[in-house]
Coordinates of C-alpha atoms in Angstrom, one line a residue:
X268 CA 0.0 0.0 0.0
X269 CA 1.4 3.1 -1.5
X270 CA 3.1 4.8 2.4
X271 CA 1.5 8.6 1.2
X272 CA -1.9 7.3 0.8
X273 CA -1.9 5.6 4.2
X274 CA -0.3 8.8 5.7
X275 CA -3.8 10.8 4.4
X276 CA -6.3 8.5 5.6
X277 CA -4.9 8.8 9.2
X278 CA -4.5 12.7 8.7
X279 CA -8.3 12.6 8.0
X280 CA -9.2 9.9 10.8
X281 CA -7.4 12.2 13.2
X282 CA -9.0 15.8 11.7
X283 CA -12.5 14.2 12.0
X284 CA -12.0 12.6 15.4
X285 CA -11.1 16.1 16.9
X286 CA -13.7 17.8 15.2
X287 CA -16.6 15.8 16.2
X288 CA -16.3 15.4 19.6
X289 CA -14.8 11.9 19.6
X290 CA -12.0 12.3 22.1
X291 CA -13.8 14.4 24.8
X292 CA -14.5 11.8 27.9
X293 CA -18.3 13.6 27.8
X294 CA -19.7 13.5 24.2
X295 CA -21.6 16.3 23.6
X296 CA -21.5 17.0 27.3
X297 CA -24.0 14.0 27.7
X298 CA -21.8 12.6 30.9
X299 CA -20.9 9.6 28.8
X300 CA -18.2 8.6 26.1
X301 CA -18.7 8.6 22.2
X302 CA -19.6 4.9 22.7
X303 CA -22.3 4.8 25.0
X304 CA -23.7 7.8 23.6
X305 CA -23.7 5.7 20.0
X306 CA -25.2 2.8 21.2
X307 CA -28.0 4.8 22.7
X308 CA -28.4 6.7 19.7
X309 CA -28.8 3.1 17.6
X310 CA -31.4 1.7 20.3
X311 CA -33.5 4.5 19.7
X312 CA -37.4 5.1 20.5
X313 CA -38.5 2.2 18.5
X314 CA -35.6 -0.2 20.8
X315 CA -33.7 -2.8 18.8
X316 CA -32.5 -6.7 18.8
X317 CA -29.2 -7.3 20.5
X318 CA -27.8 -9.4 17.6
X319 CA -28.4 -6.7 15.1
X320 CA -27.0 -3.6 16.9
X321 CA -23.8 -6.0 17.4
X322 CA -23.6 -6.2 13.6
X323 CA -24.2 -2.9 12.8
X324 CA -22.2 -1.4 15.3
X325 CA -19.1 -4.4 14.6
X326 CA -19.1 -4.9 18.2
X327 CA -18.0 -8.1 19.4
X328 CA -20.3 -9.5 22.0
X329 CA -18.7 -8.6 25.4
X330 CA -17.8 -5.4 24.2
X331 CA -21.3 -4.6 23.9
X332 CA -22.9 -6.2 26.8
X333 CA -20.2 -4.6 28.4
X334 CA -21.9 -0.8 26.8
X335 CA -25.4 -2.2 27.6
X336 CA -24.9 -2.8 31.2
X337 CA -23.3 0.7 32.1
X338 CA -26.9 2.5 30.4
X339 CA -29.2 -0.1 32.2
X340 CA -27.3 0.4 35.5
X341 CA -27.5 3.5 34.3
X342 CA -31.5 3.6 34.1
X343 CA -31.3 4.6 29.9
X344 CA -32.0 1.3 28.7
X345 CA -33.5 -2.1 29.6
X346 CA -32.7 -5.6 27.8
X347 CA -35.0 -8.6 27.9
X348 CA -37.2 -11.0 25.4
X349 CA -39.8 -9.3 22.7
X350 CA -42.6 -7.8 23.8
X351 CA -44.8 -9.2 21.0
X352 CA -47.1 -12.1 21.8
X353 CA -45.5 -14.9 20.5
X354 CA -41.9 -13.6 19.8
X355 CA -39.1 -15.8 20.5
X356 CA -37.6 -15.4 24.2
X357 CA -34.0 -16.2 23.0
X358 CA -33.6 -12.9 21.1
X359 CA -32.7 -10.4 23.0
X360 CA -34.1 -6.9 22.7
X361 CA -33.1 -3.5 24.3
X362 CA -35.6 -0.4 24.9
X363 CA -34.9 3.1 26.3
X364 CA -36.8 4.0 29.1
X365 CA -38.4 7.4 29.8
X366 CA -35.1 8.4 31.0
X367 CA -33.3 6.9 28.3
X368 CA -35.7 8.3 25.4
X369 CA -35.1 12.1 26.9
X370 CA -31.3 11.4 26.8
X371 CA -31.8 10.4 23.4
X372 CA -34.0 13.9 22.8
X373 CA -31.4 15.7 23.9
X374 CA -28.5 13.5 21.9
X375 CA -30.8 14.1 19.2
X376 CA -31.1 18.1 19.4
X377 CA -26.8 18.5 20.1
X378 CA -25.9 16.5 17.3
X379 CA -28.0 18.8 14.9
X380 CA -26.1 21.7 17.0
X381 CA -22.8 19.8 16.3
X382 CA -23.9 19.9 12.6
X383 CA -24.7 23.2 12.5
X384 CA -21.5 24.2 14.2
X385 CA -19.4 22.8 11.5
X386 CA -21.2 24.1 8.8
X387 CA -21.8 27.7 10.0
X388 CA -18.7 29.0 9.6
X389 CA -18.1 28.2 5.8
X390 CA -20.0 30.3 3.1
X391 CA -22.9 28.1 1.2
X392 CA -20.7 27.1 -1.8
X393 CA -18.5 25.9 0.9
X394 CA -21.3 24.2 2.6
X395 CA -22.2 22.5 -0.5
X396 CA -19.1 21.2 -1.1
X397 CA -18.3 19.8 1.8
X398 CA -21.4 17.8 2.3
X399 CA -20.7 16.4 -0.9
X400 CA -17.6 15.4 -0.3
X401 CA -19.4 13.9 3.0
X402 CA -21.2 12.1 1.0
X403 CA -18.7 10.7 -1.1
X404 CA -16.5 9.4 1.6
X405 CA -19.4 7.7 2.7
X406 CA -19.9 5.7 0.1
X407 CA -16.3 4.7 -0.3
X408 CA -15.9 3.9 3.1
X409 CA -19.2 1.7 3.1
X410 CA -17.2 -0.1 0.3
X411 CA -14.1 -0.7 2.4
X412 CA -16.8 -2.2 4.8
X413 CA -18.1 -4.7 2.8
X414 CA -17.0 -8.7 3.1
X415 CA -17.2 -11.2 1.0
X416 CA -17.1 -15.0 2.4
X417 CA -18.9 -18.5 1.5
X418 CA -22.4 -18.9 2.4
X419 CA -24.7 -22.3 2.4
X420 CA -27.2 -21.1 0.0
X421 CA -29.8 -22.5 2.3
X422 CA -29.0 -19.7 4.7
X423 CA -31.5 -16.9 5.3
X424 CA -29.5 -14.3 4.2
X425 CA -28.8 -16.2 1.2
X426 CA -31.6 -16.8 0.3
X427 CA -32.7 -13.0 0.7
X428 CA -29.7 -12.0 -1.8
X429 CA -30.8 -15.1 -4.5
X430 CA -34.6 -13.8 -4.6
X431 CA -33.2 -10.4 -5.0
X432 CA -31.4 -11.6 -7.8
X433 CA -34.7 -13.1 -9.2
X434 CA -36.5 -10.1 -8.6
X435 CA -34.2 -7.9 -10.7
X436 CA -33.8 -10.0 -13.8
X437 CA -37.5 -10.4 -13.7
X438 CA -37.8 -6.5 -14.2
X439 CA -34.7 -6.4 -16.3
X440 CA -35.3 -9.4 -18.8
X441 CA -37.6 -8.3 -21.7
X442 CA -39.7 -11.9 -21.0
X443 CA -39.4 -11.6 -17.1
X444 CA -37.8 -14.5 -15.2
X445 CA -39.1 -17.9 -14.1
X446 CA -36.6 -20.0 -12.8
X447 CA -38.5 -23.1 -13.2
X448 CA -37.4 -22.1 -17.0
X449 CA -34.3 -21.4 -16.5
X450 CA -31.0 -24.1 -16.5
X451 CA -31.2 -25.2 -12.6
X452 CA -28.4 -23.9 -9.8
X453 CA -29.2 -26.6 -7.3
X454 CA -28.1 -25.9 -4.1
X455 CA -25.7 -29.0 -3.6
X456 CA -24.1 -27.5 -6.8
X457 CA -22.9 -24.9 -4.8
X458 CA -21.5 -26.2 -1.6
X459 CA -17.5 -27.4 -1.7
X460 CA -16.6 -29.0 -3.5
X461 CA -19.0 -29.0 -6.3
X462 CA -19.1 -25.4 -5.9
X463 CA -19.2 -22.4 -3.9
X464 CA -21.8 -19.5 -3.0
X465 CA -20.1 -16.5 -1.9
X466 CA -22.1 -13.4 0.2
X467 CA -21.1 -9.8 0.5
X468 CA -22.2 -7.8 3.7
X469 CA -21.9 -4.9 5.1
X470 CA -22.5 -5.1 9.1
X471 CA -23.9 -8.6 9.0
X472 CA -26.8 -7.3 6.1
X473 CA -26.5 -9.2 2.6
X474 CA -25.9 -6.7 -0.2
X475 CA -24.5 -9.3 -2.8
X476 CA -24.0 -12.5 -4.4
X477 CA -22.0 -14.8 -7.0
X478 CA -21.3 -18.7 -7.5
X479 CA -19.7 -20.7 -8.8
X480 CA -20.1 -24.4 -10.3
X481 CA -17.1 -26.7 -10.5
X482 CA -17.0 -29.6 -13.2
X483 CA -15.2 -32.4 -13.8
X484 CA -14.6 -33.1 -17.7
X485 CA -15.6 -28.6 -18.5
X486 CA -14.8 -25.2 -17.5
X487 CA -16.3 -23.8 -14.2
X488 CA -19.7 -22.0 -14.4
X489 CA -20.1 -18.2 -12.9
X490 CA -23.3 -18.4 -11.4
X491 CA -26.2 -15.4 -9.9
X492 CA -23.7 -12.3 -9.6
X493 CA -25.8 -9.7 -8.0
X494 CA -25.4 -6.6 -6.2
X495 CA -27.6 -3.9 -4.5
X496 CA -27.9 -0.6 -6.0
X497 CA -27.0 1.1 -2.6
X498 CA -23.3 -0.3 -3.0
X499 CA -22.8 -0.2 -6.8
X500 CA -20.3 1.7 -8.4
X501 CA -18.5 0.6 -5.5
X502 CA -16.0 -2.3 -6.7
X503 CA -18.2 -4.7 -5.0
X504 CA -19.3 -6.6 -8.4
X505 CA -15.6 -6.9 -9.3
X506 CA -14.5 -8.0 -6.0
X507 CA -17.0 -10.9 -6.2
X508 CA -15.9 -11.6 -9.6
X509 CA -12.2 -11.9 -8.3
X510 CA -13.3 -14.0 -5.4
X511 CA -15.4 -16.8 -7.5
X512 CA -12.2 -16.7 -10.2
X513 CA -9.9 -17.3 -7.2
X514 CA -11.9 -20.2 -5.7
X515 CA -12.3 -22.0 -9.5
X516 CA -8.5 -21.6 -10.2
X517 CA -7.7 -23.0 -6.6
X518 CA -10.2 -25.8 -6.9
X519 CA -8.1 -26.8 -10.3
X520 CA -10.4 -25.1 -12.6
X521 CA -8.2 -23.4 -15.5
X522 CA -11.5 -22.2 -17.5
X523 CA -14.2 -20.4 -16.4
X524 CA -17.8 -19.4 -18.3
X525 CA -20.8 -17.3 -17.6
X526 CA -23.9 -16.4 -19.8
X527 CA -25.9 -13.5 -19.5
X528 CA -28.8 -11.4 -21.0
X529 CA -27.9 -8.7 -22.9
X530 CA -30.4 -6.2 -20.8
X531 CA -27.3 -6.1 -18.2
X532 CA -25.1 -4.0 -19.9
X533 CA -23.1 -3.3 -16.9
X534 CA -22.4 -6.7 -16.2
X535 CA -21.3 -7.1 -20.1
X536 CA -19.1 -4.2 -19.5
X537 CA -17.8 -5.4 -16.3
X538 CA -16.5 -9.1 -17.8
X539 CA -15.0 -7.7 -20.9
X540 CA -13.3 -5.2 -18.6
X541 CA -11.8 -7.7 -16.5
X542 CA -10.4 -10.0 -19.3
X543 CA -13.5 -12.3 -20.7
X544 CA -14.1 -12.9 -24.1
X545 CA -17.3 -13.7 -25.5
X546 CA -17.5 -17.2 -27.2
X547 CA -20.2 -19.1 -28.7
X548 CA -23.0 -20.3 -27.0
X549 CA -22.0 -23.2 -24.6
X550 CA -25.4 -24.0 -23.5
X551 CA -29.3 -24.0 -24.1
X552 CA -29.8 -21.0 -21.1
X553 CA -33.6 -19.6 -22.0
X554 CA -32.6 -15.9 -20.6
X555 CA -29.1 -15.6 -22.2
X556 CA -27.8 -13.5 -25.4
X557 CA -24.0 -13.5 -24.6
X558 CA -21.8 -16.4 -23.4
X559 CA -18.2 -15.4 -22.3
X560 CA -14.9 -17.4 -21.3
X561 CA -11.8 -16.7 -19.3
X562 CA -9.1 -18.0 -18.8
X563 CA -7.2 -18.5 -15.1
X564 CA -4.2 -18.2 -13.8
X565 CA -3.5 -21.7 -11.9

C-alpha cells in the first residue's frame, strides 16, 4: 500500500475525530463517552435486537454487553425478550426507558447543534461542497466495509440475496424470469466441493452475491452475480468476480464461463473489462444472449 496514501487516511481519521467530539471523555457533554452515547443513539425510540446492533455497530459480543450494562445500570435502557405475543424469548431486545428516550432527545437536538457548528462557519458554496464530499466518503468507506465469504445457499441471508437476484432480472429481462425455465443452480451444486456460494455484507446485512459451479470433464460456471444498487459503483461486483475466479482456479479449474442477458449492460461491461471474451454459446440458457470465457491463472 502506497506509504503517502496511508499517511492521508490517518491525517483525515485524526481531523475528524477532533472535530466531532470523539475524544472528549463527555460527548456532547452528555456525561458519557462517544460509545455509550452511539449505542443509545442506535437503540433508539422504536428499541432494537441485541444481535443486530452488534452487527451494525461491529461490536463483538462482550464489548457490547459490556456498553449495555453501564446504560441499564444507568436507568437509559433495559434488555430482555420481545414484547410481541409470541416472539421468541431467545432474542434479546433492548428499549430506552423514559429516562433513556429524553437522553436520546437531547442527543438528538446536540448532534444537529454539532452539525450546524461545523457548517456555519463556511459560506454556502463551501457548505455544499463539503457535504458532498461527505457524502462521497461515505460511500467509499461503506465499500471498504463490505466482506465477501462462502455462504450455504440454504441460509437466510442467502436466500434473501438469491430472490433479489430473481427479482431484478425479472424486471430487467424483456420476457421476465421464471426460474423453473431457466438451467437449474441446485443448491448442492454450490456447496464445496462442487461449488461455492459467496455473500457480501456490510454489518452482518446481505448486499451481494455470486457462485460458482465446479466440473469435472468442462470449465467452471459463474453463477447469480448480483449486487444492491446502494453499493454499486463501488467495486463490490468486481471483487465478487475476483473472489469466485480465485476459488475456480484454486479448486483446479483453468477455465471459467458465464452467460448473461444482454439487458445487463453493466455486467457485459464489467466481464470484458476484467479479461472475458465472448464465445459461442455453450449451453441451451432460455434468458441468455452473450456467453463469455476466461481464462485462469493456476
Amino acid at each position: 500500500m502506497d506509504s503517502a496514501l496511508v499517511a492521508a487516511v490517518r491525517r483525515f481519521n485524526r481531523t475528524v475525530t477532533q472535530r466531532v467530539g470523539a475524544l472528549d471523555d463527555e460527548y456532547m457533554a452528555q456525561g458519557r463517552p462517544l460509545g455509550q452515547a452511539r449505542l443509545l443513539w442506535e437503540i433508539g425510540p422504536a428499541g432494537a435486537e441485541v444481535a443486530a446492533l452488534r452487527a451494525r455497530l461491529g461490536l463483538d459480543s462482550g464489548h457490547l454487553s459490556r456498553l449495555l450494562r453501564t446504560l441499564e445500570n444507568d436507568g437509559l435502557v433495559t434488555v430482555g425478550p420481545p414484547d410481541r405475543a409470541g416472539g421468541d424469548a431467545r432474542v434479546r431486545t433492548a428499549r430506552l426507558t423514559e429516562a433513556g428516550r429524553a437522553e436520546w432527545a437531547q442527543l438528538d437536538k446536540r448532534s444537529d447543534e454539532l452539525a450546524t457548528s461545523i457548517l456555519e462557519p463556511l459560506t454556502e458554496h463551501r457548505r455544499q461542497r463539503l457535504v458532498t464530499a461527505m457524502a462521497e466518503v461515505e460511500r467509499l468507506l461503506i465499500g471498504s466495509m463490505v466482506v465477501i465469504a462462502p455462504c450455504p445457499p440454504s441460509d437466510p441471508k442467502a436466500r434473501t440475496c438469491l430472490r433479489a437476484y430473481a427479482r431484478e432480472v425479472a424486471r430487467r429481462f424483456d420476457d421476465g424470469f421464471d426460474p423453473a425455465l431457466s438451467n437449474p443452480v441446485a443448491d448442492e451444486e454450490l456447496v464445496p466441493p462442487a461449488g461455492v456460494l459467496l455473500l457480501a455484507t456490510v454489518n452482518g446485512e446481505p448486499i451481494g452475491c455470486g457462485a460458482v459451479k465446479l466440473h469435472r470433464d468442462a470449465p467452471a460456471e459463474i453463477k447469480r452475480v448480483w449486487v444492491a444498487d446502494t453499493v454499486r459503483g463501488l467495486g463490490v461486483g468486481r471483487r465478487l468476480l475476483e473472489k469466485l475466479e480465485r476459488y475456480a482456479a484454486e479448486s483446479g479449474a483453468t477455465v471459467v464461463r458465464l452467460d448473461t442477458n444482454r439487458n445487463l449492460t453493466e455486467a457485459i461491461a464489467l466481464y470484458r473489462a476484467t479479461g472475458y471474451r465472448e464465445i459461442e454459446a455453450y449451453n441451451t440458457e432460455r434468458y441468455a444472449h452473450h456467453w463469455f470465457e476466461k481464462h485462469l491463472v493456476p
